[in-house]
């Protein structure tokens, strides 16, 4: 039953790709980003705000880092995803997002000083080849003779932002609870998103947009983070991370059934290559045991 936590989280994140695409036709990206966190902060404040006030002296020194994390993970990543939905499909968005663990591995080299294994390099080549095969509709070298769809390019930038967010979150260890981290980043993101929201042509959301905001604000911003953190506590980060590879499968299936997006052979082949490459890059090679030196004979001892 414990493994249902990361599974449900992946289903929520997979469904979020569908919401991103539907939101592009219903509400402006600037307004969607703002109302998503407005709702989440509104619901979390009764539980988190008293703790934030009580521990403000501890939180205050980390405000700059929290603000930078909020900008990467909750402003740039999510806002760019909504803008990407204007010119690309939910299937492509999910497939590009699935590269985040791979991006994080390579960003860990300069930011965390971690070495890259040979499996990670092979996995990267395999995953990027699969992505190029999918985006090029069967032509791996499509980018040599045609432009990348704006939405696909935006999603690549969004994924890089989230990859950096994940690595910096690990580097900047803060003596704060998970809910305090989420709440503070969400509140800071809301402040950053306010000027962007004020540029919207319609400040108030329509009735059609309300379910989308509810899903993004409740399921994707509150329920999914809680279940993910709980899963990491119970089964470990490595086991939980492997479930992330199911996210594009869930999203593409939902896109085909709910949005009527066609699934072609290049989606299946490219997706299989991407998922295989990401899984390969996540495999940790066992460290070679150090063979102890044989004991000295009594005659050899000084």
Tab-separated table of C-alpha atoms in Angstrom:
chain	number	residue	atom	x	y	z
A	1	UNK	CA	0.000	0.000	0.000
A	2	UNK	CA	2.937	2.336	0.645
A	3	UNK	CA	3.858	2.224	-3.048
A	4	UNK	CA	0.491	3.763	-3.892
A	5	UNK	CA	1.794	7.113	-2.591
A	6	UNK	CA	4.391	7.695	-5.354
A	7	UNK	CA	2.037	6.072	-7.876
A	8	UNK	CA	-0.808	8.489	-7.062
A	9	UNK	CA	1.688	11.365	-7.144
A	10	UNK	CA	2.788	10.409	-10.644
A	11	UNK	CA	-0.851	10.203	-11.753
A	12	UNK	CA	-1.442	13.723	-10.432
A	13	UNK	CA	1.650	15.070	-12.191
A	14	UNK	CA	0.694	13.261	-15.375
A	15	UNK	CA	-2.765	14.814	-15.178
A	16	UNK	CA	-1.153	18.208	-14.627
A	17	UNK	CA	0.245	18.074	-18.171
A	18	UNK	CA	-3.332	17.746	-19.416
A	19	UNK	CA	-4.391	20.675	-17.234
A	20	UNK	CA	-1.522	22.767	-18.639
A	21	UNK	CA	-2.773	22.130	-22.171
A	22	UNK	CA	-6.432	22.741	-21.310
A	23	UNK	CA	-5.528	25.932	-19.426
A	24	UNK	CA	-3.875	27.345	-22.541
A	25	UNK	CA	-7.280	27.497	-24.211
A	26	UNK	CA	-9.208	28.688	-21.132
A	27	UNK	CA	-7.135	31.141	-19.083
A	28	UNK	CA	-4.061	33.270	-19.659
A	29	UNK	CA	-0.833	31.633	-18.432
A	30	UNK	CA	-0.037	34.614	-16.195
A	31	UNK	CA	-3.410	34.362	-14.444
A	32	UNK	CA	-3.241	30.562	-14.174
A	33	UNK	CA	0.153	30.673	-12.470
A	34	UNK	CA	-1.049	33.318	-10.024
A	35	UNK	CA	-4.357	31.673	-9.060
A	36	UNK	CA	-2.742	28.270	-8.657
A	37	UNK	CA	-0.547	29.493	-5.819
A	38	UNK	CA	-3.126	31.937	-4.503
A	39	UNK	CA	-5.441	28.989	-3.831
A	40	UNK	CA	-2.671	26.814	-2.402
A	41	UNK	CA	-1.420	29.528	-0.035
A	42	UNK	CA	-4.972	30.411	0.988
A	43	UNK	CA	-5.605	26.817	2.077
A	44	UNK	CA	-2.198	26.255	3.685
A	45	UNK	CA	-2.062	29.518	5.657
A	46	UNK	CA	-4.220	28.390	8.622
A	47	UNK	CA	-1.849	25.450	9.190
A	48	UNK	CA	1.545	26.841	8.105
A	49	UNK	CA	1.443	30.576	8.861
A	50	UNK	CA	1.460	30.197	12.697
A	51	UNK	CA	4.544	27.965	12.438
A	52	UNK	CA	6.230	30.432	10.077
A	53	UNK	CA	5.602	33.299	12.505
A	54	UNK	CA	6.880	31.214	15.407
A	55	UNK	CA	10.071	30.224	13.556
A	56	UNK	CA	10.618	33.479	11.649
A	57	UNK	CA	14.027	34.033	13.253
A	58	UNK	CA	15.160	30.685	11.824
A	59	UNK	CA	13.553	31.241	8.398
A	60	UNK	CA	14.724	34.819	7.801
A	61	UNK	CA	18.420	34.040	7.008
A	62	UNK	CA	17.280	31.687	4.224
A	63	UNK	CA	14.854	34.076	2.489
A	64	UNK	CA	17.187	34.774	-0.444
A	65	UNK	CA	17.682	31.072	-1.144
A	66	UNK	CA	13.961	30.356	-0.727
A	67	UNK	CA	13.142	33.200	-3.146
A	68	UNK	CA	15.580	31.852	-5.748
A	69	UNK	CA	14.133	28.356	-5.410
A	70	UNK	CA	10.615	29.782	-5.743
A	71	UNK	CA	11.632	31.634	-8.891
A	72	UNK	CA	13.055	28.479	-10.486
A	73	UNK	CA	10.525	25.853	-9.430
A	74	UNK	CA	7.261	27.729	-9.024
A	75	UNK	CA	7.513	30.834	-11.190
A	76	UNK	CA	9.676	29.991	-14.215
A	77	UNK	CA	9.028	26.243	-14.456
A	78	UNK	CA	5.272	26.406	-14.006
A	79	UNK	CA	4.641	29.658	-15.881
A	80	UNK	CA	6.703	28.472	-18.839
A	81	UNK	CA	4.737	25.211	-18.851
A	82	UNK	CA	1.477	27.131	-19.248
A	83	UNK	CA	2.951	29.218	-22.067
A	84	UNK	CA	4.267	26.054	-23.731
A	85	UNK	CA	0.732	24.651	-23.792
A	86	UNK	CA	-0.186	27.319	-26.350
A	87	UNK	CA	1.981	25.777	-29.089
A	88	UNK	CA	2.702	22.146	-28.229
A	89	UNK	CA	0.860	18.996	-27.207
A	90	UNK	CA	0.408	17.564	-23.726
A	91	UNK	CA	2.259	14.424	-24.873
A	92	UNK	CA	5.337	16.415	-25.882
A	93	UNK	CA	5.213	18.415	-22.644
A	94	UNK	CA	5.173	15.246	-20.540
A	95	UNK	CA	7.957	13.599	-22.531
A	96	UNK	CA	10.245	16.620	-22.198
A	97	UNK	CA	9.447	16.917	-18.481
A	98	UNK	CA	10.507	13.295	-18.005
A	99	UNK	CA	14.083	14.412	-18.745
A	100	UNK	CA	14.265	16.357	-15.460
A	101	UNK	CA	15.984	13.518	-13.494
A	102	UNK	CA	18.581	13.247	-16.267
A	103	UNK	CA	19.133	17.018	-16.328
A	104	UNK	CA	19.523	17.000	-12.543
A	105	UNK	CA	22.219	14.299	-12.749
A	106	UNK	CA	24.355	16.402	-15.102
A	107	UNK	CA	23.754	19.602	-13.106
A	108	UNK	CA	24.948	17.779	-9.992
A	109	UNK	CA	28.473	17.752	-11.437
A	110	UNK	CA	29.199	21.510	-11.093
A	111	UNK	CA	26.713	22.201	-8.270
A	112	UNK	CA	27.248	19.175	-6.024
A	113	UNK	CA	30.620	17.910	-7.225
A	114	UNK	CA	29.231	14.495	-8.109
A	115	UNK	CA	30.935	12.431	-10.834
A	116	UNK	CA	29.027	11.184	-13.879
A	117	UNK	CA	28.972	7.447	-14.418
A	118	UNK	CA	29.332	5.773	-17.801
A	119	UNK	CA	25.725	4.550	-17.502
A	120	UNK	CA	24.537	8.141	-17.082
A	121	UNK	CA	26.298	9.189	-20.277
A	122	UNK	CA	24.875	6.244	-22.224
A	123	UNK	CA	21.438	6.938	-20.740
A	124	UNK	CA	21.677	10.608	-21.731
A	125	UNK	CA	22.520	9.750	-25.343
A	126	UNK	CA	19.679	7.225	-25.460
A	127	UNK	CA	17.120	9.592	-23.882
A	128	UNK	CA	18.058	12.580	-26.058
A	129	UNK	CA	17.965	10.388	-29.173
A	130	UNK	CA	14.470	9.226	-28.214
A	131	UNK	CA	13.339	12.800	-27.593
A	132	UNK	CA	14.728	13.945	-30.952
A	133	UNK	CA	13.048	10.976	-32.643
A	134	UNK	CA	9.706	11.906	-31.091
A	135	UNK	CA	9.907	15.654	-31.703
A	136	UNK	CA	11.118	15.069	-35.256
A	137	UNK	CA	8.281	12.584	-35.897
A	138	UNK	CA	10.735	9.840	-36.735
A	139	UNK	CA	13.562	12.083	-37.983
A	140	UNK	CA	16.342	12.270	-35.371
A	141	UNK	CA	18.180	15.033	-37.261
A	142	UNK	CA	15.086	17.180	-37.811
A	143	UNK	CA	16.640	20.186	-36.049
A	144	UNK	CA	19.181	20.491	-38.890
A	145	UNK	CA	16.555	21.397	-41.470
A	146	UNK	CA	13.560	22.677	-39.496
A	147	UNK	CA	12.850	24.810	-36.437
A	148	UNK	CA	11.841	23.425	-33.061
A	149	UNK	CA	8.223	24.141	-32.109
A	150	UNK	CA	8.166	27.155	-29.730
A	151	UNK	CA	6.261	25.185	-27.096
A	152	UNK	CA	8.804	22.355	-27.170
A	153	UNK	CA	11.668	24.820	-26.780
A	154	UNK	CA	9.892	26.524	-23.873
A	155	UNK	CA	9.355	23.156	-22.171
A	156	UNK	CA	13.079	22.379	-22.472
A	157	UNK	CA	13.848	25.661	-20.665
A	158	UNK	CA	11.179	24.868	-18.052
A	159	UNK	CA	12.708	21.428	-17.459
A	160	UNK	CA	16.192	22.916	-17.077
A	161	UNK	CA	14.798	25.343	-14.486
A	162	UNK	CA	13.220	22.490	-12.536
A	163	UNK	CA	16.364	20.380	-12.794
A	164	UNK	CA	18.337	23.262	-11.272
A	165	UNK	CA	15.645	23.620	-8.607
A	166	UNK	CA	15.983	19.953	-7.586
A	167	UNK	CA	19.776	20.118	-7.375
A	168	UNK	CA	19.867	23.408	-5.442
A	169	UNK	CA	17.201	22.094	-3.078
A	170	UNK	CA	19.578	19.266	-2.235
A	171	UNK	CA	22.607	21.543	-1.979
A	172	UNK	CA	20.984	24.168	0.219
A	173	UNK	CA	20.111	22.114	3.251
A	174	UNK	CA	17.856	24.247	5.453
A	175	UNK	CA	16.666	23.507	9.002
A	176	UNK	CA	13.039	23.848	7.919
A	177	UNK	CA	10.202	21.337	7.684
A	178	UNK	CA	8.972	20.253	4.261
A	179	UNK	CA	5.652	22.085	4.667
A	180	UNK	CA	7.425	25.281	5.735
A	181	UNK	CA	9.630	25.012	2.636
A	182	UNK	CA	6.624	24.556	0.352
A	183	UNK	CA	4.639	27.320	2.042
A	184	UNK	CA	7.448	29.890	2.008
A	185	UNK	CA	8.352	29.168	-1.606
A	186	UNK	CA	4.686	29.354	-2.611
A	187	UNK	CA	4.212	32.667	-0.788
A	188	UNK	CA	7.337	34.171	-2.357
A	189	UNK	CA	6.274	32.859	-5.780
A	190	UNK	CA	2.869	34.495	-5.317
A	191	UNK	CA	4.570	37.851	-4.699
A	192	UNK	CA	6.652	37.426	-7.867
A	193	UNK	CA	3.639	36.350	-9.921
A	194	UNK	CA	1.453	39.307	-8.880
A	195	UNK	CA	2.941	41.827	-11.382
A	196	UNK	CA	2.616	39.206	-14.141
A	197	UNK	CA	-1.025	38.589	-13.177
A	198	UNK	CA	-1.773	42.322	-13.306
A	199	UNK	CA	-0.760	42.349	-16.989
A	200	UNK	CA	-3.540	39.859	-17.831
A	201	UNK	CA	-6.370	41.154	-19.979
A	202	UNK	CA	-8.890	39.428	-17.657
A	203	UNK	CA	-7.927	39.471	-13.991
A	204	UNK	CA	-10.795	37.287	-12.792
A	205	UNK	CA	-10.908	33.626	-13.935
A	206	UNK	CA	-13.851	32.303	-15.910
A	207	UNK	CA	-16.112	29.485	-14.720
A	208	UNK	CA	-14.406	27.116	-17.173
A	209	UNK	CA	-11.023	27.855	-15.589
A	210	UNK	CA	-12.096	27.202	-12.000
A	211	UNK	CA	-11.756	23.355	-12.126
A	212	UNK	CA	-8.312	23.706	-13.715
A	213	UNK	CA	-7.181	26.132	-10.991
A	214	UNK	CA	-8.608	23.795	-8.340
A	215	UNK	CA	-6.681	20.829	-9.734
A	216	UNK	CA	-3.420	22.761	-9.992
A	217	UNK	CA	-3.826	24.453	-6.604
A	218	UNK	CA	-5.091	21.452	-4.611
A	219	UNK	CA	-3.850	18.278	-6.273
A	220	UNK	CA	-0.607	19.397	-7.930
A	221	UNK	CA	0.512	21.997	-5.362
A	222	UNK	CA	-0.630	20.432	-2.061
A	223	UNK	CA	-1.610	16.751	-2.329
A	224	UNK	CA	1.186	15.643	-4.679
A	225	UNK	CA	4.055	17.264	-2.699
A	226	UNK	CA	2.729	15.779	0.554
A	227	UNK	CA	2.446	12.270	-0.900
A	228	UNK	CA	5.859	12.542	-2.568
A	229	UNK	CA	7.615	13.620	0.645
A	230	UNK	CA	5.790	10.880	2.572
A	231	UNK	CA	6.833	8.296	-0.027
A	232	UNK	CA	10.482	9.366	0.234
A	233	UNK	CA	10.289	9.004	4.015
A	234	UNK	CA	8.791	5.502	3.794
A	235	UNK	CA	10.493	3.846	0.810
A	236	UNK	CA	13.459	6.140	0.081
A	237	UNK	CA	14.316	8.703	-2.583
A	238	UNK	CA	15.750	6.195	-5.083
A	239	UNK	CA	12.682	3.943	-5.079
A	240	UNK	CA	10.341	6.944	-5.318
A	241	UNK	CA	12.303	8.500	-8.193
A	242	UNK	CA	11.827	5.394	-10.327
A	243	UNK	CA	8.067	6.038	-10.351
A	244	UNK	CA	8.739	9.346	-12.148
A	245	UNK	CA	9.446	7.328	-15.285
A	246	UNK	CA	5.756	6.411	-15.454
A	247	UNK	CA	4.710	10.063	-15.719
A	248	UNK	CA	4.958	10.389	-19.547
A	249	UNK	CA	3.081	7.091	-19.957
A	250	UNK	CA	0.246	8.406	-17.778
A	251	UNK	CA	0.205	11.801	-19.502
A	252	UNK	CA	0.214	10.420	-23.050
A	253	UNK	CA	-2.574	7.976	-22.173
A	254	UNK	CA	-4.666	10.784	-20.674
A	255	UNK	CA	-3.903	13.064	-23.623
A	256	UNK	CA	-5.134	10.432	-26.046
A	257	UNK	CA	-8.338	9.683	-24.104
A	258	UNK	CA	-9.248	13.159	-22.817
A	259	UNK	CA	-7.840	15.524	-25.443
A	260	UNK	CA	-8.041	13.266	-28.469
A	261	UNK	CA	-4.325	13.611	-29.223
A	262	UNK	CA	-3.195	10.983	-31.715
A	263	UNK	CA	-0.475	8.567	-30.621
A	264	UNK	CA	1.853	7.517	-33.433
A	265	UNK	CA	4.684	5.010	-33.674
A	266	UNK	CA	7.279	7.739	-33.163
A	267	UNK	CA	5.644	8.571	-29.831
A	268	UNK	CA	5.938	4.958	-28.699
A	269	UNK	CA	9.474	4.371	-29.985
A	270	UNK	CA	10.769	7.759	-28.868
A	271	UNK	CA	9.042	7.467	-25.500
A	272	UNK	CA	10.495	4.017	-24.911
A	273	UNK	CA	13.988	5.324	-25.669
A	274	UNK	CA	13.527	8.316	-23.355
A	275	UNK	CA	12.239	6.233	-20.444
A	276	UNK	CA	14.951	3.586	-20.961
A	277	UNK	CA	17.650	6.260	-21.034
A	278	UNK	CA	16.396	7.955	-17.871
A	279	UNK	CA	16.134	4.622	-16.024
A	280	UNK	CA	19.637	3.671	-17.174
A	281	UNK	CA	21.034	6.975	-15.910
A	282	UNK	CA	19.442	6.393	-12.484
A	283	UNK	CA	21.096	3.020	-11.923
A	284	UNK	CA	23.764	3.303	-9.281
A	285	UNK	CA	26.827	1.210	-9.897
A	286	UNK	CA	28.029	-0.627	-6.783
A	287	UNK	CA	31.305	0.592	-5.384
A	288	UNK	CA	34.175	-1.815	-5.718
A	289	UNK	CA	35.061	-3.230	-2.326
A	290	UNK	CA	38.535	-2.409	-1.099
A	291	UNK	CA	40.541	-5.595	-0.680
A	292	UNK	CA	42.270	-5.526	2.707
A	293	UNK	CA	46.001	-6.099	2.773
A	294	UNK	CA	47.105	-9.512	4.023
A	295	UNK	CA	48.300	-9.538	7.632
A	296	UNK	CA	52.010	-9.344	8.205
A	297	UNK	CA	53.823	-12.443	9.290
A	298	UNK	CA	55.404	-12.320	12.661
A	299	UNK	CA	58.822	-12.269	11.002
A	300	UNK	CA	57.864	-9.215	8.929
A	301	UNK	CA	56.524	-7.163	11.856
A	302	UNK	CA	58.930	-4.442	13.024
